[in-house]
Amino acid sequence: MKSLLRAWRPLAAVASLASVSLAATTARRPDTPRRPAAAPAPAVQRATLALVGGTLIDGHGGAPIPNSVVLVDGTRIVGVGRVGQLAVPSGATVISTEGQYVLPGLWDMHVHVMLVGHANYAHWDRVSPPEWERSIIPAAAKQSVMNGVTSIRDLGGPLEQILAVRDKIERGELVGATIYTSGPFLQHAPYPGTEQFRWGISGPADARAKVKKLADAGVNVIKLIDQDQMTKEEVRAVVDEAHARKLPVVAHAHRPEEVRLGLEVGVDDFEHTGMQASPGYPDDVLRALHERTAQGAKGPLWWTPTIDVLTNYTQRRDDDEYLDDPRWYQYLPPALVADIRQSLRRLDTLQYYRLVPDRGPTLQTKFRQLRQSGARLLIGTDAGVPGNFHGYATAEEMITWVRQYGMDPMETIRAATFWPAMSLGLQDKVGTVSVGKTADIITVRENPLTSIETFRHVQVVVKNGKRVK
């Protein structure tokens, strides 16, 4: 985590400089002195792809750049400027973005790629393993990228199969979102029949050994669940070993003690709103959150609320057309689609959602408390859980933040682009449309700062420098 903290300290200065440079592109007030025109950007000698003409919202949070030019060479962005100031090298394939808005590819920070919406976990755990690597995980990753979600963070799944698909995507053998994964959940004891993707912890030495095994395999993050059922020494061993290997630790926040214990031992990121039907977070938990977020030297405390799946459950429960949207079953074998559809015929009867209506009235307070706590909120959906599907769930989460919880659209966009990259220590590689970063770029038709719903209909997707949509 030390490298992440070093990157965090100069962030405010970098963001300030970016805002100043972008402000120079906005319209001049009539009563202000005319300034000399900006000098043309340095010529780019070579590019394989050019996105030309649209308004760029680059992810840094500054003013949008109209008439933008984004140049890509191979997998990297090599030029960002404006029409008339940044020339397109000969030989580049030009994508006209006129009338569109250009943005970094979106992230979904909480998905389960071994799940694609089936309502009966016990049944799915029995029948799905042979299809994980062959069809299910590839389909989840492709559904994501085709909806503009170029990066996903998988938080709990089978290690070997997820890594195998991740590597195929990285090698260009499959089209899909880049997968960042925790591999299996770490918990006190796996539920019966889930040992392939849940690993039990028995003592601090075992905790360190399990983290070491995951780190050596190449995971990007460590995931704790039900950590309040583990000893404090076991949880601390997980966190300390992960941090020693520069891996962040993500933990569930369903119950107060999960949060209390997580904050005490240094968990980096909490998931879900939690607390069931309680009207809000306990006072001592809020005090502990405020104490943690006041310690700037530790960097942000991240929190992924996954709020849409709860907020709009009753609407989807009562919508007979919800399962007719073809996006949720694209790229899946017909037999699996039929199985999933059958399992979701009566959402109102599912045990998974039985208590959700009671939680609905409490969500506004909890979301507001998280915002006010100083935690940095991230876009995540819990995609894959019953009736919650990969790809388009991400846009729905963003829309819910803005329309139902009053979040600023620009900060919502950054919670799905810049901040996710920052949380994984990847801010120098991805997360914004900037020179030197990976070319994960999308376009939408309407201005997302006024029409956040436009993310439901992503027009162009460039993934790792190649147009895939």
XYZ file of C-alpha atoms in Angstrom:
469
model
C 0.000 0.000 0.000
C 2.963 2.381 0.356
C 3.053 3.017 -3.383
C -0.638 3.894 -3.330
C -0.133 6.341 -0.479
C 2.765 8.008 -2.267
C 0.534 8.413 -5.303
C -2.275 9.857 -3.169
C -0.290 12.700 -1.589
C 0.354 14.692 -4.787
C -3.120 14.009 -6.164
C -4.651 17.302 -5.083
C -1.908 19.240 -6.802
C -2.219 17.202 -9.986
C -5.991 17.585 -10.043
C -5.629 21.324 -9.487
C -3.229 21.682 -12.410
C -5.532 19.605 -14.610
C -8.493 21.809 -13.717
C -6.530 24.969 -14.489
C -5.440 23.673 -17.885
C -8.946 22.572 -18.802
C -10.491 25.844 -17.630
C -8.436 27.599 -20.281
C -10.535 25.908 -22.940
C -13.862 27.319 -21.729
C -15.572 30.344 -23.222
C -14.236 33.840 -22.380
C -16.577 36.243 -20.591
C -17.244 39.390 -22.642
C -15.712 41.695 -19.992
C -12.433 39.819 -19.607
C -9.262 40.665 -21.537
C -8.567 38.570 -24.595
C -5.723 36.118 -24.085
C -3.413 34.831 -26.771
C -4.683 31.684 -28.468
C -3.341 28.453 -27.054
C -0.296 27.152 -28.837
C -0.850 24.045 -30.961
C -0.176 20.795 -29.170
C 3.115 19.109 -30.034
C 2.743 17.056 -33.197
C 2.187 13.337 -32.724
C 4.267 11.433 -35.230
C 2.287 8.200 -35.327
C -1.194 6.992 -34.383
C -3.243 3.939 -35.218
C -6.603 5.375 -34.124
C -8.075 8.857 -33.769
C -11.352 9.875 -32.123
C -12.213 13.280 -33.545
C -14.863 15.914 -32.935
C -16.699 15.039 -29.726
C -16.747 16.723 -26.324
C -14.228 15.078 -24.002
C -14.972 14.460 -20.319
C -11.576 13.071 -19.428
C -12.203 11.853 -15.874
C -10.069 14.444 -14.073
C -13.128 16.468 -13.076
C -12.370 19.678 -14.982
C -14.387 21.399 -17.679
C -15.292 19.280 -20.718
C -13.191 19.844 -23.849
C -15.248 20.498 -27.002
C -14.084 19.495 -30.481
C -11.653 17.050 -28.965
C -9.037 14.866 -30.590
C -7.795 11.696 -28.917
C -4.929 9.866 -30.611
C -4.093 6.248 -29.898
C -1.027 4.307 -30.957
C -1.377 0.600 -30.327
C -2.777 0.252 -26.829
C -1.802 3.713 -25.508
C -3.161 7.224 -25.743
C -0.471 9.377 -27.357
C -2.258 12.688 -27.845
C -5.186 14.639 -26.386
C -6.153 18.020 -27.796
C -8.618 19.918 -29.949
C -9.471 20.075 -33.620
C -7.206 22.658 -35.248
C -4.580 22.306 -32.543
C -3.735 18.598 -32.644
C -3.282 17.099 -36.100
C -4.256 13.527 -36.918
C -1.232 11.666 -38.352
C -1.695 10.114 -41.756
C -2.577 6.445 -41.659
C -4.653 6.629 -38.478
C -8.141 5.127 -38.548
C -10.516 7.977 -37.751
C -13.659 7.513 -35.624
C -15.881 10.566 -35.880
C -17.268 11.460 -32.456
C -19.100 14.562 -33.668
C -22.278 15.053 -31.660
C -21.060 12.648 -28.984
C -19.351 12.756 -25.599
C -16.047 10.968 -25.119
C -15.149 9.453 -21.748
C -12.863 6.912 -20.105
C -14.194 3.379 -20.086
C -16.376 2.674 -17.069
C -15.505 0.428 -14.135
C -17.776 -1.814 -12.097
C -16.078 -2.321 -8.750
C -18.227 -5.166 -7.444
C -19.192 -8.059 -9.705
C -19.254 -11.848 -9.538
C -18.366 -13.279 -12.923
C -19.182 -16.852 -11.876
C -22.786 -15.695 -11.450
C -25.056 -14.416 -14.215
C -28.302 -13.760 -12.362
C -29.586 -17.229 -11.400
C -31.910 -17.159 -8.384
C -31.000 -20.499 -6.775
C -27.398 -20.486 -5.544
C -27.387 -24.122 -4.390
C -28.552 -25.289 -7.828
C -26.147 -22.948 -9.656
C -23.181 -24.078 -7.588
C -23.892 -27.655 -8.676
C -24.482 -27.149 -12.398
C -22.328 -24.180 -13.346
C -18.685 -25.181 -12.603
C -18.085 -26.954 -15.951
C -19.242 -23.795 -17.736
C -17.355 -21.208 -15.677
C -14.283 -20.939 -17.872
C -15.935 -22.163 -21.068
C -18.913 -19.788 -21.246
C -20.083 -18.051 -18.055
C -17.072 -15.915 -17.130
C -16.336 -14.979 -20.771
C -19.997 -13.997 -21.249
C -20.006 -11.814 -18.122
C -16.836 -10.050 -19.254
C -18.138 -9.522 -22.795
C -21.547 -8.306 -21.633
C -19.689 -5.769 -19.524
C -17.449 -4.366 -22.243
C -20.277 -4.155 -24.773
C -22.054 -1.861 -22.330
C -19.020 0.397 -21.966
C -17.650 -1.232 -18.815
C -14.034 -1.824 -19.765
C -12.816 -2.866 -16.288
C -14.473 -4.991 -13.622
C -13.438 -5.990 -10.117
C -14.566 -9.508 -9.290
C -14.996 -10.021 -5.544
C -15.401 -13.692 -4.824
C -15.107 -16.534 -7.311
C -13.105 -19.574 -8.445
C -9.431 -18.676 -8.693
C -8.096 -20.751 -11.591
C -11.030 -20.211 -13.927
C -11.179 -16.457 -13.420
C -7.435 -16.073 -13.901
C -7.564 -18.214 -17.044
C -10.243 -16.010 -18.608
C -8.512 -12.845 -17.413
C -5.314 -13.925 -19.138
C -7.121 -14.795 -22.380
C -8.662 -11.320 -22.434
C -5.280 -9.714 -21.790
C -3.741 -11.724 -24.646
C -6.543 -10.660 -26.988
C -7.944 -14.165 -27.365
C -11.319 -13.086 -25.943
C -13.221 -9.797 -26.067
C -14.143 -8.682 -22.583
C -13.623 -6.214 -19.796
C -10.279 -6.299 -18.021
C -10.775 -8.437 -14.924
C -9.289 -7.465 -11.574
C -10.034 -10.192 -9.071
C -9.777 -11.283 -5.469
C -10.206 -14.957 -6.269
C -12.048 -16.799 -3.478
C -13.668 -15.138 -0.479
C -11.739 -15.555 2.771
C -13.953 -16.368 5.756
C -14.154 -18.414 8.936
C -15.540 -21.485 7.160
C -16.956 -21.951 3.647
C -20.624 -22.730 3.317
C -21.214 -26.399 2.363
C -20.595 -26.968 -1.342
C -18.786 -23.655 -1.926
C -15.211 -24.683 -1.252
C -14.096 -23.916 -4.818
C -14.653 -20.193 -4.327
C -14.690 -19.745 -0.548
C -11.614 -20.513 1.542
C -11.803 -21.054 5.272
C -9.309 -19.511 7.687
C -8.080 -21.459 10.718
C -5.680 -19.346 12.733
C -3.332 -16.445 11.883
C -0.716 -18.669 10.232
C -3.324 -20.141 7.918
C -4.604 -16.640 7.157
C -1.148 -15.551 6.038
C -0.668 -18.727 4.013
C -3.966 -18.255 2.172
C -3.151 -14.633 1.335
C 0.309 -15.680 0.156
C -1.220 -18.338 -2.107
C -3.608 -15.794 -3.637
C -0.893 -13.177 -4.057
C 1.451 -15.663 -5.708
C -1.353 -16.656 -8.112
C -1.680 -13.036 -9.218
C -4.853 -11.631 -7.652
C -5.348 -7.864 -7.462
C -7.150 -7.577 -4.126
C -8.068 -9.692 -1.093
C -11.737 -10.176 -0.146
C -13.034 -10.795 3.383
C -16.582 -11.851 4.194
C -18.180 -12.537 7.583
C -14.986 -11.310 9.182
C -16.875 -10.774 12.438
C -16.956 -14.581 12.731
C -13.156 -14.734 12.587
C -10.825 -13.876 15.445
C -9.287 -10.424 15.460
C -5.855 -12.032 15.119
C -6.956 -13.894 11.969
C -8.409 -10.767 10.365
C -5.321 -8.745 11.266
C -3.103 -11.444 9.758
C -5.070 -11.283 6.484
C -4.767 -7.490 6.314
C -1.131 -7.319 7.328
C -0.040 -10.030 4.879
C -2.016 -8.453 2.056
C -0.547 -5.022 2.712
C 2.941 -6.511 2.880
C 2.305 -7.751 -0.650
C 0.850 -4.380 -1.715
C -2.670 -5.748 -2.109
C -5.692 -3.797 -0.843
C -8.230 -5.569 1.350
C -11.966 -5.389 0.666
C -14.510 -6.471 3.291
C -18.244 -6.866 3.630
C -20.116 -4.279 5.680
C -23.365 -6.108 6.341
C -23.151 -5.994 10.144
C -21.801 -3.357 12.555
C -19.070 -5.617 13.903
C -17.768 -6.311 10.392
C -17.163 -2.582 9.993
C -15.811 -2.045 13.518
C -13.309 -4.870 13.170
C -12.383 -3.905 9.623
C -11.622 -0.315 10.579
C -9.593 -1.414 13.592
C -7.263 -3.654 11.566
C -6.938 -1.429 8.483
C -9.348 -2.715 5.824
C -9.143 -0.445 2.773
C -12.594 -0.784 1.207
C -16.043 -1.791 2.430
C -18.840 -3.266 0.303
C -22.633 -2.742 0.401
C -24.689 -0.493 2.658
C -25.488 -3.288 5.090
C -27.163 -3.000 8.495
C -30.349 -4.701 7.209
C -33.460 -2.765 8.318
C -31.649 -0.579 10.857
C -32.486 3.095 10.191
C -28.808 4.019 10.007
C -25.268 3.220 11.088
C -24.609 3.006 14.832
C -23.110 6.155 16.332
C -19.857 4.443 17.288
C -19.438 3.147 13.718
C -19.921 6.656 12.335
C -17.395 8.035 14.827
C -14.898 5.373 13.784
C -15.512 6.210 10.110
C -14.942 9.910 10.758
C -11.751 9.126 12.659
C -10.443 6.992 9.798
C -11.283 9.431 7.008
C -9.629 12.246 8.969
C -6.263 10.492 8.612
C -5.237 11.828 5.228
C -1.821 10.182 5.303
C -3.534 6.800 5.026
C -5.208 7.788 1.777
C -8.929 7.445 1.102
C -11.213 4.955 2.751
C -13.123 3.393 -0.152
C -16.741 2.249 0.001
C -18.812 0.522 -2.700
C -22.498 0.820 -1.716
C -24.048 -1.391 -4.466
C -27.243 0.588 -3.856
C -29.275 0.186 -7.058
C -29.956 -3.530 -6.663
C -31.735 -2.725 -3.378
C -33.272 0.609 -4.280
C -35.076 -0.590 -7.395
C -35.801 -4.180 -6.440
C -39.568 -3.733 -6.151
C -39.759 -1.975 -9.528
C -38.013 -4.889 -11.244
C -39.948 -7.441 -9.253
C -43.167 -6.056 -10.675
C -41.939 -5.514 -14.260
C -42.867 -8.455 -16.469
C -40.650 -7.102 -19.263
C -37.456 -7.026 -17.194
C -36.345 -10.491 -18.277
C -37.094 -9.799 -21.934
C -34.093 -7.481 -22.324
C -31.695 -9.522 -24.513
C -28.595 -7.948 -23.016
C -28.629 -10.159 -19.933
C -28.387 -13.426 -21.832
C -26.120 -12.477 -24.743
C -23.194 -14.876 -25.285
C -24.627 -17.514 -22.892
C -25.597 -21.057 -23.996
C -29.379 -21.431 -24.539
C -29.687 -24.145 -21.881
C -28.208 -21.852 -19.213
C -30.437 -18.982 -20.319
C -33.529 -21.159 -19.959
C -32.385 -22.309 -16.514
C -31.796 -18.741 -15.324
C -35.084 -17.474 -16.758
C -37.020 -20.279 -15.051
C -35.368 -19.501 -11.713
C -36.463 -15.847 -11.884
C -40.131 -16.349 -12.730
C -41.246 -15.053 -9.318
C -38.759 -12.580 -7.869
C -41.182 -11.898 -5.013
C -40.743 -15.469 -3.761
C -36.941 -15.419 -3.617
C -35.376 -15.765 -0.199
C -32.480 -13.593 -1.404
C -34.738 -10.529 -1.589
C -37.189 -11.330 1.197
C -35.997 -8.562 3.540
C -35.186 -5.962 0.891
C -38.551 -4.146 0.994
C -38.000 -3.487 4.710
C -34.587 -2.035 3.953
C -35.858 0.351 1.267
C -36.903 3.209 3.593
C -33.499 3.128 5.338
C -31.310 3.441 2.243
C -31.462 7.222 1.841
C -30.138 7.764 5.368
C -27.348 5.208 5.017
C -26.197 6.542 1.649
C -26.199 10.088 3.037
C -24.232 8.974 6.101
C -21.612 7.328 3.910
C -21.279 10.467 1.761
C -20.913 12.637 4.855
C -18.435 10.283 6.514
C -15.653 11.248 4.119
C -15.445 7.786 2.567
C -14.783 7.842 -1.171
C -17.703 6.054 -2.831
C -17.187 3.787 -5.854
C -19.591 2.516 -8.491
C -20.270 -1.190 -8.062
C -23.370 -3.264 -8.678
C -23.064 -6.795 -7.243
C -23.727 -7.913 -10.819
C -24.416 -11.614 -11.067
C -26.640 -11.937 -7.994
C -30.264 -12.965 -8.675
C -31.824 -10.835 -11.381
C -28.923 -8.346 -11.456
C -27.054 -8.626 -14.728
C -23.584 -7.722 -15.963
C -22.908 -4.658 -18.065
C -26.066 -2.654 -18.003
C -26.322 -2.845 -14.194
C -23.448 -0.354 -14.108
C -25.391 2.378 -15.891
C -28.372 1.729 -13.629
C -26.190 2.206 -10.536
C -24.944 5.545 -11.879
C -28.465 6.683 -12.741
C -29.719 5.743 -9.278
C -26.914 7.709 -7.608
C -27.815 10.847 -9.526
C -31.598 10.648 -9.785
C -32.499 9.092 -6.443
C -29.593 9.956 -4.157
C -28.650 13.402 -5.404
C -25.047 12.702 -6.363
C -23.271 15.185 -8.628
C -23.034 13.700 -12.158
C -19.343 14.528 -12.556
C -18.460 12.846 -9.272
C -20.605 9.876 -10.261
C -18.624 9.580 -13.498
C -15.344 9.830 -11.565
C -16.624 7.144 -9.174
C -16.831 4.887 -12.232
C -13.536 5.929 -13.856
C -10.813 7.835 -11.993
C -11.401 6.713 -8.401
C -11.605 2.965 -9.133
C -8.200 3.118 -10.824
C -6.871 5.102 -7.860
C -8.201 2.541 -5.381
C -6.139 -0.200 -7.040
C -3.017 1.931 -7.405
C -3.453 2.059 -11.196
C -4.021 5.793 -11.625
C -0.925 6.094 -13.820
C -2.223 3.441 -16.220
C -6.003 3.733 -16.541
C -9.039 5.683 -15.356
C -8.776 8.878 -17.430
C -8.326 9.864 -21.052
C -4.730 11.056 -20.691
C -1.507 10.730 -22.634
C 0.362 7.578 -21.697
C -2.618 5.675 -20.340
C -4.295 2.596 -21.764
C -6.812 3.501 -24.453
C -10.061 2.390 -22.801
C -12.515 4.937 -24.200
C -16.280 5.128 -24.730
C -18.715 7.559 -26.318
C -22.341 8.410 -25.543
C -24.886 10.490 -27.457
C -26.089 12.926 -24.800
C -24.281 15.044 -22.252
C -23.988 12.784 -19.186
C -23.646 15.828 -16.932
C -27.289 16.632 -17.666
C -28.618 13.291 -18.966
C -26.959 10.537 -16.940
C -29.352 8.034 -18.576
C -27.232 8.238 -21.731
C -24.957 5.553 -20.248
C -27.714 3.046 -21.001
C -26.812 3.381 -24.678
C -23.042 3.505 -25.117
C -22.204 4.143 -28.771
C -18.496 3.359 -29.213
C -16.215 1.218 -27.071
C -12.450 1.229 -27.548
C -10.784 -1.374 -25.353
C -7.010 -1.524 -25.062
C -6.683 0.547 -28.225
C -9.064 -1.536 -30.364
C -12.625 -0.689 -31.259
C -14.869 -3.515 -30.044
C -18.194 -1.725 -30.503
